[in-house]
Each structure stands twice: as structure tokens, then as C-alpha cells.
Short mmCIF file of C-alpha atoms and ligand atoms in Angstrom, two decimals:
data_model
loop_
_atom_site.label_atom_id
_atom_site.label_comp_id
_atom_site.label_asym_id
_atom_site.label_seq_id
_atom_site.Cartn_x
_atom_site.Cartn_y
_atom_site.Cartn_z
CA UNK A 1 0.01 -21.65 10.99
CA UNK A 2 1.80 -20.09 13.85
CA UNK A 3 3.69 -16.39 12.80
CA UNK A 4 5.54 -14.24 14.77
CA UNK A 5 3.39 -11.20 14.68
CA UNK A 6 1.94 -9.78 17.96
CA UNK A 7 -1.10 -8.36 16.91
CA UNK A 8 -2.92 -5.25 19.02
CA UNK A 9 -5.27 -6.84 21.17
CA UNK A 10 -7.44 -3.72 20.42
CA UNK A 11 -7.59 -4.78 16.52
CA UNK A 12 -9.00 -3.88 14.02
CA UNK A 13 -7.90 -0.50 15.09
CA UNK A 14 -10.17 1.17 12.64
CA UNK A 15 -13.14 0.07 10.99
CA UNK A 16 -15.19 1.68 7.91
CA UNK A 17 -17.76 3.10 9.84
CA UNK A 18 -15.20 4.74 11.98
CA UNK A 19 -14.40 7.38 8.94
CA UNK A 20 -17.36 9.73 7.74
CA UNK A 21 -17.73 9.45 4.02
CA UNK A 22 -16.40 11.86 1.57
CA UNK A 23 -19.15 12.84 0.10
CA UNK A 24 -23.12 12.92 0.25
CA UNK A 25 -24.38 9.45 -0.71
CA UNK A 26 -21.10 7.85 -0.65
CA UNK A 27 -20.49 4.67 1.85
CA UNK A 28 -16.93 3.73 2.93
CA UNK A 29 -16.31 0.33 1.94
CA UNK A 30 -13.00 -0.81 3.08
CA UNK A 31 -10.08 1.00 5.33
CA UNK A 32 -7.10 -0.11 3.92
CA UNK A 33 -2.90 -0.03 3.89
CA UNK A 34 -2.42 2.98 5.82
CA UNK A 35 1.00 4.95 5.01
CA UNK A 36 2.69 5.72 8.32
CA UNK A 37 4.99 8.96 9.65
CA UNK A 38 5.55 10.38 12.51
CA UNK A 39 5.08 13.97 12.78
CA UNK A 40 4.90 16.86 15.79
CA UNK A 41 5.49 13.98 18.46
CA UNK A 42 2.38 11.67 17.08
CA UNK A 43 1.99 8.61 14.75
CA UNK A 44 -0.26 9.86 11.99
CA UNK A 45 -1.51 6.86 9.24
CA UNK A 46 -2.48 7.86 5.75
CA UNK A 47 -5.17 5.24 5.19
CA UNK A 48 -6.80 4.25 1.94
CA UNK A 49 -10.47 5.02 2.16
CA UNK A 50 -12.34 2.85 -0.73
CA UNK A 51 -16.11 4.21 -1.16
CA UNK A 52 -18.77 3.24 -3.08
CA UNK A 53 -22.58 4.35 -3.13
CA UNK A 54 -25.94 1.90 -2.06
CA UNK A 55 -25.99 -1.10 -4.40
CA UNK A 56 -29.49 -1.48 -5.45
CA UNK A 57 -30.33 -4.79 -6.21
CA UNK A 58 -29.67 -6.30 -10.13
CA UNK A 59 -27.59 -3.15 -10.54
CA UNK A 60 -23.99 -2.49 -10.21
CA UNK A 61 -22.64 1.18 -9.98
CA UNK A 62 -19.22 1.90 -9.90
CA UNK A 63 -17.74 5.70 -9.21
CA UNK A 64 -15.12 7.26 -11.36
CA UNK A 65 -13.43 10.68 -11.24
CA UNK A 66 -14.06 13.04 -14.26
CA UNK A 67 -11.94 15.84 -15.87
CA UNK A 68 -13.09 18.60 -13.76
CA UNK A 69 -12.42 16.29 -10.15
CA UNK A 70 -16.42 15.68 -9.85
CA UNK A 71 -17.68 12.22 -9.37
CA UNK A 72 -19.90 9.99 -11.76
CA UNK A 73 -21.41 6.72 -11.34
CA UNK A 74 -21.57 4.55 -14.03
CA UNK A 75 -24.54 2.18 -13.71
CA UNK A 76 -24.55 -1.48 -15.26
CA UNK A 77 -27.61 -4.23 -14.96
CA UNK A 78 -25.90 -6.92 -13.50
CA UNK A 79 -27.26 -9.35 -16.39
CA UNK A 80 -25.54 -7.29 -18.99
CA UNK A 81 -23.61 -9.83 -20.90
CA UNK A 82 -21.08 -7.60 -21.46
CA UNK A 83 -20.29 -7.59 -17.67
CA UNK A 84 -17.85 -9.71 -16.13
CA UNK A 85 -17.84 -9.46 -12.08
CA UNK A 86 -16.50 -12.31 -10.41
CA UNK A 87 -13.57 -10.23 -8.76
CA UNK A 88 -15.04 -7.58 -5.51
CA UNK A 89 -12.31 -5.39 -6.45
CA UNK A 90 -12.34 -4.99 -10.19
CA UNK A 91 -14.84 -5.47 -12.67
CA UNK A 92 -14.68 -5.97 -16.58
CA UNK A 93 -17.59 -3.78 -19.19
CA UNK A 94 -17.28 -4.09 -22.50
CA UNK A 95 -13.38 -5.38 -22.58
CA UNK A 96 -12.48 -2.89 -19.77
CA UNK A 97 -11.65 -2.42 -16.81
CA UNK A 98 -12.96 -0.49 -13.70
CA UNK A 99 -12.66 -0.36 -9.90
CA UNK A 100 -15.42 -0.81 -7.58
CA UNK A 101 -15.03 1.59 -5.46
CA UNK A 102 -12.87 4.72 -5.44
CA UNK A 103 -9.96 5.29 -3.26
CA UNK A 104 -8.87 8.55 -1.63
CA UNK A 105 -6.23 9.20 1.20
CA UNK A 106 -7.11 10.23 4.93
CA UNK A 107 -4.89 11.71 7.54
CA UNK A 108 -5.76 10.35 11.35
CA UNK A 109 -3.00 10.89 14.16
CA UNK A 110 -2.64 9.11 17.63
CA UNK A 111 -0.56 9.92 20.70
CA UNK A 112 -0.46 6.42 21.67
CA UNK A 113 -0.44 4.55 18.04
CA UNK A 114 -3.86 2.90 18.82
CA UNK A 115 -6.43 5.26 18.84
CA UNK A 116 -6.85 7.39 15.87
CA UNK A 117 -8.30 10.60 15.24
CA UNK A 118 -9.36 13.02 12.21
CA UNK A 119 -8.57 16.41 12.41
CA UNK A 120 -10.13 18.89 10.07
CA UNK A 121 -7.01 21.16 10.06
CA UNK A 122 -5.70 18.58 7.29
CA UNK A 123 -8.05 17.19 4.98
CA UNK A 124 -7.83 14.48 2.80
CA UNK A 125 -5.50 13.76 -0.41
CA UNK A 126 -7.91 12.84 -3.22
CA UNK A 127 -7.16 11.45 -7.19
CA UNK A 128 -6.23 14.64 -9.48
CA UNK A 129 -6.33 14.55 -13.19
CA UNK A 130 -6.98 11.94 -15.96
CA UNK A 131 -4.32 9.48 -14.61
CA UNK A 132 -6.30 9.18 -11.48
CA UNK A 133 -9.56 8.75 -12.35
CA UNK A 134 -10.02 5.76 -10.34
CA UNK A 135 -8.33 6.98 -7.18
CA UNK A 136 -5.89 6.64 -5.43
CA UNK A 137 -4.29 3.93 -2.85
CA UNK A 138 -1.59 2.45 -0.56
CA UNK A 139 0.67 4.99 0.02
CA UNK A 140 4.16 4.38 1.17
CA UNK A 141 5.66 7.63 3.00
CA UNK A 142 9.52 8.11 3.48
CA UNK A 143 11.17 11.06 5.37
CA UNK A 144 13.78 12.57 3.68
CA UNK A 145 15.39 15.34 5.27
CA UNK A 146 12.72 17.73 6.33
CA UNK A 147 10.16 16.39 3.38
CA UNK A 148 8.17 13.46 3.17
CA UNK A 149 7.88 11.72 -0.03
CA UNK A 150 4.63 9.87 -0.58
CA UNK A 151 4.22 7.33 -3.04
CA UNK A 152 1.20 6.05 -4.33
CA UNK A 153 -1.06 4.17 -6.66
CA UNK A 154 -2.72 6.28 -9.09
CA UNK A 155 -5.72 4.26 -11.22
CA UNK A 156 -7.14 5.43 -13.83
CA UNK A 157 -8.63 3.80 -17.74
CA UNK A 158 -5.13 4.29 -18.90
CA UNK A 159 -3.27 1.80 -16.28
CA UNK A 160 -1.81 1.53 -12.67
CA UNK A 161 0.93 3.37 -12.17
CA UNK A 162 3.24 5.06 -9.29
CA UNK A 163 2.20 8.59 -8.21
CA UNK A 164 4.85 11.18 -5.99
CA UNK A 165 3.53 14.00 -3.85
CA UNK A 166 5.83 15.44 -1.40
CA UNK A 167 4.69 17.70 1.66
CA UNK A 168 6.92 19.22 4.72
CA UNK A 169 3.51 20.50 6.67
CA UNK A 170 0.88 17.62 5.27
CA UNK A 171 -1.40 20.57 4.68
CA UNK A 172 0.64 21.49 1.05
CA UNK A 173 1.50 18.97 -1.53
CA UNK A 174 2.92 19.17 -4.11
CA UNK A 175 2.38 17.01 -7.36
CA UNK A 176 5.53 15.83 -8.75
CA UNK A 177 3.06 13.81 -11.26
CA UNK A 178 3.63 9.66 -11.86
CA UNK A 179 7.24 8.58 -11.63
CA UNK A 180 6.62 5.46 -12.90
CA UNK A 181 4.07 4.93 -15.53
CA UNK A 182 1.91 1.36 -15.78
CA UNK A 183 1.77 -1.27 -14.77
CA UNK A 184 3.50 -0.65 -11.68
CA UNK A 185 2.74 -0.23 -7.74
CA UNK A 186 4.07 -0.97 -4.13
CA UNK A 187 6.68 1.80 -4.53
CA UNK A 188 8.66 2.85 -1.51
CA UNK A 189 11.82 5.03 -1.25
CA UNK A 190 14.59 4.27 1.07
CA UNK A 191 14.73 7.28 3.46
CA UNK A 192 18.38 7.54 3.26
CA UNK A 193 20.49 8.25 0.03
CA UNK A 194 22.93 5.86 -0.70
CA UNK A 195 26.18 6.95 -2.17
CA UNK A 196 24.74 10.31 -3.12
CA UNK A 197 21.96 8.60 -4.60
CA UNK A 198 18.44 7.79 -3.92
CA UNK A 199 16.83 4.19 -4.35
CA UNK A 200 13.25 2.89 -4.36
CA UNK A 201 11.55 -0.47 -4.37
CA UNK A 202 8.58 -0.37 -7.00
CA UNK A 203 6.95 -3.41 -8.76
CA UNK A 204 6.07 -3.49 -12.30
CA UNK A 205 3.83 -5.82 -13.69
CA UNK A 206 5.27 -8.22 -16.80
CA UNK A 207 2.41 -10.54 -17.89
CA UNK A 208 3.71 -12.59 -20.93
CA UNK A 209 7.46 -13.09 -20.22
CA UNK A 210 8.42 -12.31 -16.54
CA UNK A 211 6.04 -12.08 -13.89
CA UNK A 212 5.03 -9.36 -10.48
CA UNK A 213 8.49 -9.11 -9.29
CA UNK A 214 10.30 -6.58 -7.31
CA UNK A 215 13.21 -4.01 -8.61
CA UNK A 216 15.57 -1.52 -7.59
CA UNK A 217 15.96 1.79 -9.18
CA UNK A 218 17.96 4.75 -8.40
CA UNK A 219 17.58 8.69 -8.98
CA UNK A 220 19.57 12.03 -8.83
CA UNK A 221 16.58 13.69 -7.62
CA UNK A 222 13.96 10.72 -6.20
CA UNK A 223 11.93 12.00 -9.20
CA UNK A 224 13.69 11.00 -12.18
CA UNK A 225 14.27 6.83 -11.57
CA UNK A 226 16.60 4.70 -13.74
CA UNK A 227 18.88 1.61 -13.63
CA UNK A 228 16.21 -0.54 -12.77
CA UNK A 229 17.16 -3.95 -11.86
CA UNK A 230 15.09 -7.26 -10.70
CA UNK A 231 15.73 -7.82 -6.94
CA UNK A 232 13.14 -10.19 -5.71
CA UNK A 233 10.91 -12.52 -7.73
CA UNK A 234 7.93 -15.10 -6.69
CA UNK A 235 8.77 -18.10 -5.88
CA UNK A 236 7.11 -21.00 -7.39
CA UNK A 237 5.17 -23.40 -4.22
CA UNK A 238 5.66 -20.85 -1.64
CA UNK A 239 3.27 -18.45 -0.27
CA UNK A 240 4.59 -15.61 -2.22
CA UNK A 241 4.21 -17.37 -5.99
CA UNK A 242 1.91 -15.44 -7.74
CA UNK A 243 3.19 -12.02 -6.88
CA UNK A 244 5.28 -9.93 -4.06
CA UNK A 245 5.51 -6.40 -3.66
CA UNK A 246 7.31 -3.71 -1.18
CA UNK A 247 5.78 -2.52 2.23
CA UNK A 248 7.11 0.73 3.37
CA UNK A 249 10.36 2.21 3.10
CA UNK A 250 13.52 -0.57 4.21
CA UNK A 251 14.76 -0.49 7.51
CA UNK A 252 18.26 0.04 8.71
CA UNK A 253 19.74 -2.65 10.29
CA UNK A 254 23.34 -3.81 11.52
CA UNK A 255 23.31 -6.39 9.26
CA UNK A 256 22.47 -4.05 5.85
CA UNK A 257 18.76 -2.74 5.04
CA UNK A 258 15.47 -4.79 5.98
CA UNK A 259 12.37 -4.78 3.97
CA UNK A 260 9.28 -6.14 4.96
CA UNK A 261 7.30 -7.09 1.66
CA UNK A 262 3.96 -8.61 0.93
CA UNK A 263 3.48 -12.26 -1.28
CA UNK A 264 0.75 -13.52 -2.61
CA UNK A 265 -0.45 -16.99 -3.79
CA UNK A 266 -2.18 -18.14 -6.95
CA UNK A 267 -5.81 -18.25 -4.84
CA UNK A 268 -4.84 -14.30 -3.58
CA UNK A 269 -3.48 -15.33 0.04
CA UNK A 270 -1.46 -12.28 1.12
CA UNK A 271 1.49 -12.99 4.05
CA UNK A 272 4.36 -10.77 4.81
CA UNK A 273 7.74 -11.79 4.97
CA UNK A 274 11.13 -10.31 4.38
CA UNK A 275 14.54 -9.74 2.78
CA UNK A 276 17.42 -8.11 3.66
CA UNK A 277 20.05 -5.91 1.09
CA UNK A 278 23.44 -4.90 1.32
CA UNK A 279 23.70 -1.73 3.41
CA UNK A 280 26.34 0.21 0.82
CA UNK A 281 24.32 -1.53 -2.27
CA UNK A 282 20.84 -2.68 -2.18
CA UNK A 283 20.97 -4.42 -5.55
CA UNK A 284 22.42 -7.08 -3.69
CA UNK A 285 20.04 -9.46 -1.80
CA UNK A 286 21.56 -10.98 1.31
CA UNK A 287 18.73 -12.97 2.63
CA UNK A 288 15.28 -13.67 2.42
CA UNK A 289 12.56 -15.44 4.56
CA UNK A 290 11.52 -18.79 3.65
CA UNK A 291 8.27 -18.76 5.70
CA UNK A 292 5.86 -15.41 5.90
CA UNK A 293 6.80 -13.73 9.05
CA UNK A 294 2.69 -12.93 8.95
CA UNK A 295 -0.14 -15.27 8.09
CA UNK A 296 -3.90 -14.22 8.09
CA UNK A 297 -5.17 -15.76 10.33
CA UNK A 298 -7.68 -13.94 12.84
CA UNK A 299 -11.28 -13.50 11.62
CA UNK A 300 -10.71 -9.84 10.94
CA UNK A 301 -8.29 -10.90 8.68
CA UNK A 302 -9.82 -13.93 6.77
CA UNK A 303 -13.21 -12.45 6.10
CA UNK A 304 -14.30 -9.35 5.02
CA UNK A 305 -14.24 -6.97 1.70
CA UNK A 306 -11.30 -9.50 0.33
CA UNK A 307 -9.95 -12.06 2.46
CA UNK A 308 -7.24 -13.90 3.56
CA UNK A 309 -5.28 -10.72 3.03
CA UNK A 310 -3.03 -9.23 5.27
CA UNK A 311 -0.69 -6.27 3.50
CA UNK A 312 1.48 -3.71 5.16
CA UNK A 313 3.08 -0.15 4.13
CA UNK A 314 3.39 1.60 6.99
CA UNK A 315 5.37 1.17 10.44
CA UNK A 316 7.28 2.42 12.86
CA UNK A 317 10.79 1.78 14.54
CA UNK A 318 11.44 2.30 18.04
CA UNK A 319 15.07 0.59 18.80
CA UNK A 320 14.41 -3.30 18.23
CA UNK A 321 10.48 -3.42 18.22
CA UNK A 322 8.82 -2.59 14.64
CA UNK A 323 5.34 -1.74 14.66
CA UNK A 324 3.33 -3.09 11.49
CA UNK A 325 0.29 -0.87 11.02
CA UNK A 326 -1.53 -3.16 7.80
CA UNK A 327 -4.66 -3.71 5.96
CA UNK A 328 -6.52 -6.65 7.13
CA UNK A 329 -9.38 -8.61 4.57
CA UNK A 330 -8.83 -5.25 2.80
CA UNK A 331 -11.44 -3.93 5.26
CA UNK A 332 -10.12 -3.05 7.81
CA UNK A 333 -6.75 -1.07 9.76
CA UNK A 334 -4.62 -3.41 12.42
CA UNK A 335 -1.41 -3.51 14.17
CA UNK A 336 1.14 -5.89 14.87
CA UNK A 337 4.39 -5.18 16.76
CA UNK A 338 8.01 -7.81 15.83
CA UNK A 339 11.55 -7.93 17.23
CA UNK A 340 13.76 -7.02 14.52
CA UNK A 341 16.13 -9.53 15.65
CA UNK A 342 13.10 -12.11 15.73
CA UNK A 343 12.54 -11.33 11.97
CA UNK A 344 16.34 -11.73 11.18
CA UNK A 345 16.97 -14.65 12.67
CA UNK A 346 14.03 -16.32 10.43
CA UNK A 347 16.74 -15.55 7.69
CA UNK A 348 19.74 -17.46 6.52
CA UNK A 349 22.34 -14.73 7.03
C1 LIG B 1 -5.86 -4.71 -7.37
C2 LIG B 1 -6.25 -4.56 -5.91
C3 LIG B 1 -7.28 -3.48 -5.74
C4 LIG B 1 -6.80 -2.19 -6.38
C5 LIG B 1 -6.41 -2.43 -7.84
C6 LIG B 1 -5.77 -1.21 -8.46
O1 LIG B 1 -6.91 -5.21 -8.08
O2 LIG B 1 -5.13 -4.25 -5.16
O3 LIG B 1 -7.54 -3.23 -4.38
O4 LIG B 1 -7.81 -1.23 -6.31
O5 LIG B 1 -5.46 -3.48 -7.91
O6 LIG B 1 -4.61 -0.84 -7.81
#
């Protein structure tokens, strides 16, 4: 199927070999859903770094974060009836559940938004405490004023939940602690406050009566979130019917704000597409695409750690052209650049 992304030529931008490890006998898996900002005349991405150790063979190991911030691996024969693996991402022991691998954060910048470099000067954002035991992912980062707000996925035994860190410098955070508890991810906060307030996409998970849908909230203080309400659910035969969730923060358009949101299908196909809300009150949906505005579609993006996935929550606006950085086979870091009058013209507005 034909989209209207124009991908980098140079993708994938970043692969896991590109990124040293974080640790002795750790092996990066995946680089994945980089948050995006700019900052000190550079684009800098905050990608997800998923590691693992050597398999051995009839073994699985997965790593988890203990109390103290130290790293165990837990070590299960893979004929252990009590194992279910069938999923590369998650596994099932003993009626729970566990990652394999464990996410951190790394900073990279770029001067020309394609080739990206570490810089020891600021190191990497890593899971804290027992509500991020099993990392942490796919961080959304808004500008607000003078501080960047970075939302995240914090994993842990006890659910997946939204995580807040803010930082004016990137080299101190601090931990505001989960602002949303379980099941919920793909939070992003509008960068702007609207009428005094501020507002935030975030997607909670309802599994018996509702579904993975997207809501608004709003906050005094982008810390304390309430009137939730349901803004954007699947859509039953479409590409997004099994579950959609926010990319980065919505864009300001003439025509109100413009988010750019991922949907998935029953058999885990992940396009993007996108909606648009009313500029003085987001609550109220104005249009949405009817075909993904992204397919996967390139080998990088059909094969690899998980594929047929392409998911965004990062980018950056200059005038009309939006530049998609995004996870691609949940392996590896691309870009894409769109018109933002290409992307709302796909919509009935
Ligand atoms: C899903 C996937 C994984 C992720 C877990 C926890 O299974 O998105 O990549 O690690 O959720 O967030």
C-alpha cells in the first residue's frame, strides 16, 4: 500500500549495534521510539534502548531491576511447563508476567537530524524504584516554557503505567513519580496550556468492557490529571482495531491541534495516522484519517525484533514539513518527513 511518508534515504538511522551496551554482558536488542526535542540549536532523540544478555540455548533469561537499582537475571529452561513464550516481547512464568529485555533511555544529538551522536556529558535515564523494575520506554517529550516534560512507560510486576520526569538542562531530572497508574501508556502533553490549563493524551487499557482507546485529561499543574474523557477509540475493520495510542505531543495547526497517533490491528500491524481537535477544546474531535498516513512497508520495517511495526513519538516542525523520527520492526530508529497540509487534506474537515 502506497503512504505518504518520505522516508530518509539514509534509514534506519540507528541500528543496535550503533549504541554500546549499558552494562558488562548486556547486548542491545532493539533501538526503539525515540522521544524528540530540540535543544542548544540541535535535534537530540531520547531513544528506548531494550537489552538483554547471550541466550544460551534451551534457556531463557530475562533481566529485571531490583530494590537497590542492580540488575538480576532470572533464568527459566525453556521446557518448563510453567513457561509460556510465544510473544518476543513478553513472556508468561508461573501466571506472570515479565519483559524480555529491559528498557532504559539514551540521549544522542545531531546537527543535521540524521546522524546521531552520544555524548558522555549526559548519560542515560534508567528505571528507578519498584514501579520500574522492568524499565523504562517510549518517551514522549513536550516543552513547556523553559522545562521539558518527559513522559514515559514505567514497567514493573505491579503494571504499566505513565511515568513524569521533567529536566531544563537534560543533565538533572527530576522525578515527579507515575501520574497515571496501570494500565496505561502513550502519554503525551500538549506543549501549550489551554485556557489556563494543561491537557495530555494518555491511553489506558480496559480489557472486559471498553477496549485500548485514547482520552483527554486536564491538570492545574501537568502533574495532578483529572476529567478524563474518551477521545479516540479503535475502529472495528480498519487498521487501527485492536488498539491506538498517542505519538508525541499535538501539533498546532490553523485548522485546531494535529495529532499523529499509532493503530494497531488484531495480528499487531502498527500504521500511523491522524486526528485533528478543536484548537480552544481538544475534547472535541474534528477529524480523523480513514487510511494510515504510514504503512510498514520497507524491509527495515517488516522484519526484525517485532515486525510490521512502525510507531512514532517524536518529531519535529519546521513551518509545513513534520519530521517523524519512529521505531521501525521495534529494532530499529528511522525518519520520515510529511506536509502538514498533505496529512490534512487526507481528513474530512
Ligand atoms: C508491549 C510492547 C513491549 C513493551 C510492553 C510494556 O508488550 O509494547 O515492547 O515492553 O508492552 O510496555
Amino acid at each position: 500500500m502506497k503512504d505518504i511518508a518520505k522516508r530518509f534515504p539514509e534509514n534506519p538511522l540507528l541500528l543496535p549495534k550503533d549504541i554500546t551496551p549499558s552494562r558488562e554482558g548486556f547486548q542491545v536488542i532493539c533501538l526503539l521510539n525515540p522521544g524528540v526535542f530540540t535543544y542548544q540549536g540541535k535535534t537530540w532523540i531520547l531513544v528506548r534502548v531494550a537489552e538483554s544478555i547471550a541466550q544460551k540455548e534451551g534457556v531463557i533469561f530475562f533481566p529485571v531491576l531490583n530494590a537497590t537499582g542492580n540488575t538480576e537475571i532470572i533464568e527459566v529452561p525453556l521446557n518448563d511447563p510453567d513457561l509460556i513464550a510465544t510473544d518476543a516481547r513478553v513472556i508468561n512464568y508461573k501466571g506472570l508476567d515479565y519483559l524480555t529485555t529491559l528498557s532504559h533511555l539514551r540521549l544522542l544529538s545531531s546537527d543535521d537530524g540524521v546522524h546521531f551522536t552520544e555524548n558522555g556529558d549526559y548519560p542515560g535515564l534508567f528505571g528507578s524504584g519498584y514501579l520500574e523494575s522492568f524499565g523504562i520506554e517510549d518517551c514522549r517529550v513536550s516543552k513547556i516554557d523553559d522545562t521539558y516534560y518527559l513522559t514515559y512507560t514505567g514497567v514493573s510486576n505491579n503494571g504499566v503505567a505513565v511515568g513524569l520526569r521533567t529536566t531544563k538542562n537534560w543533565q538533572q531530572f527530576e522525578h515527579k513519580g507515575l501520574i497515571l497508574p496501570p494500565h496505561n501508556k502513550d502519554c503525551a502533553i500538549f506543549e501549550e496550556k489551554i485556557n489556563g490549563k494543561y491537557y495530555a493524551l494518555h491511553r489506558p487499557s480496559s480489557v472486559d468492557l471498553g477496549g485500548n482507546y485514547m482520552w483527554l485529561a486536564e491538570s492545574p499543574d501537568a502533574l495532578h490529571w483529572g476529567n478524563h474523557q474518551c477521545l479516540i477509540k479503535t475502529r472495528q475493520g480498519f487498521w487501527d482495531s485492536a488498539r491506538v495510542g498517542a505519538g508525541a505531543a499535538p501539533i498546532k495547526t490553523e485548522k485546531g491541534w494535529l495529532e499523529i497517533y499509532h493503530g494497531a490491528d488484531i495480528k499487531h500491524r502498527y500504521c500511523l495516522g491522524a486526528f485533528l481537535m478543536d484548537m480552544d477544546d481538544p475534547s472535541k474531535v474534528i477529524a480523523r484519517s480513514t487510511e494510515p498516513i504510514m504503512v510498514p512497508t520497507e524491509t527495515y520495517e517488516l522484519s526484525g525484533f517485532f515486525g510490521f511495526v512502525v510507531f512514532t513519538n517524536g518529531h519535529v516542525i519546521n513551518g509545513d514539513e513534520l519530521t517523524i523520527y519512529y521505531g521501525a520492526a521495534d529494532e530499529f530508529v528511522c525518519g520520515a518527513r510529511f506536509s502538514i497540509k498533505e496529512i490534512l487534506a487526507t481528513m474530512d474537515i
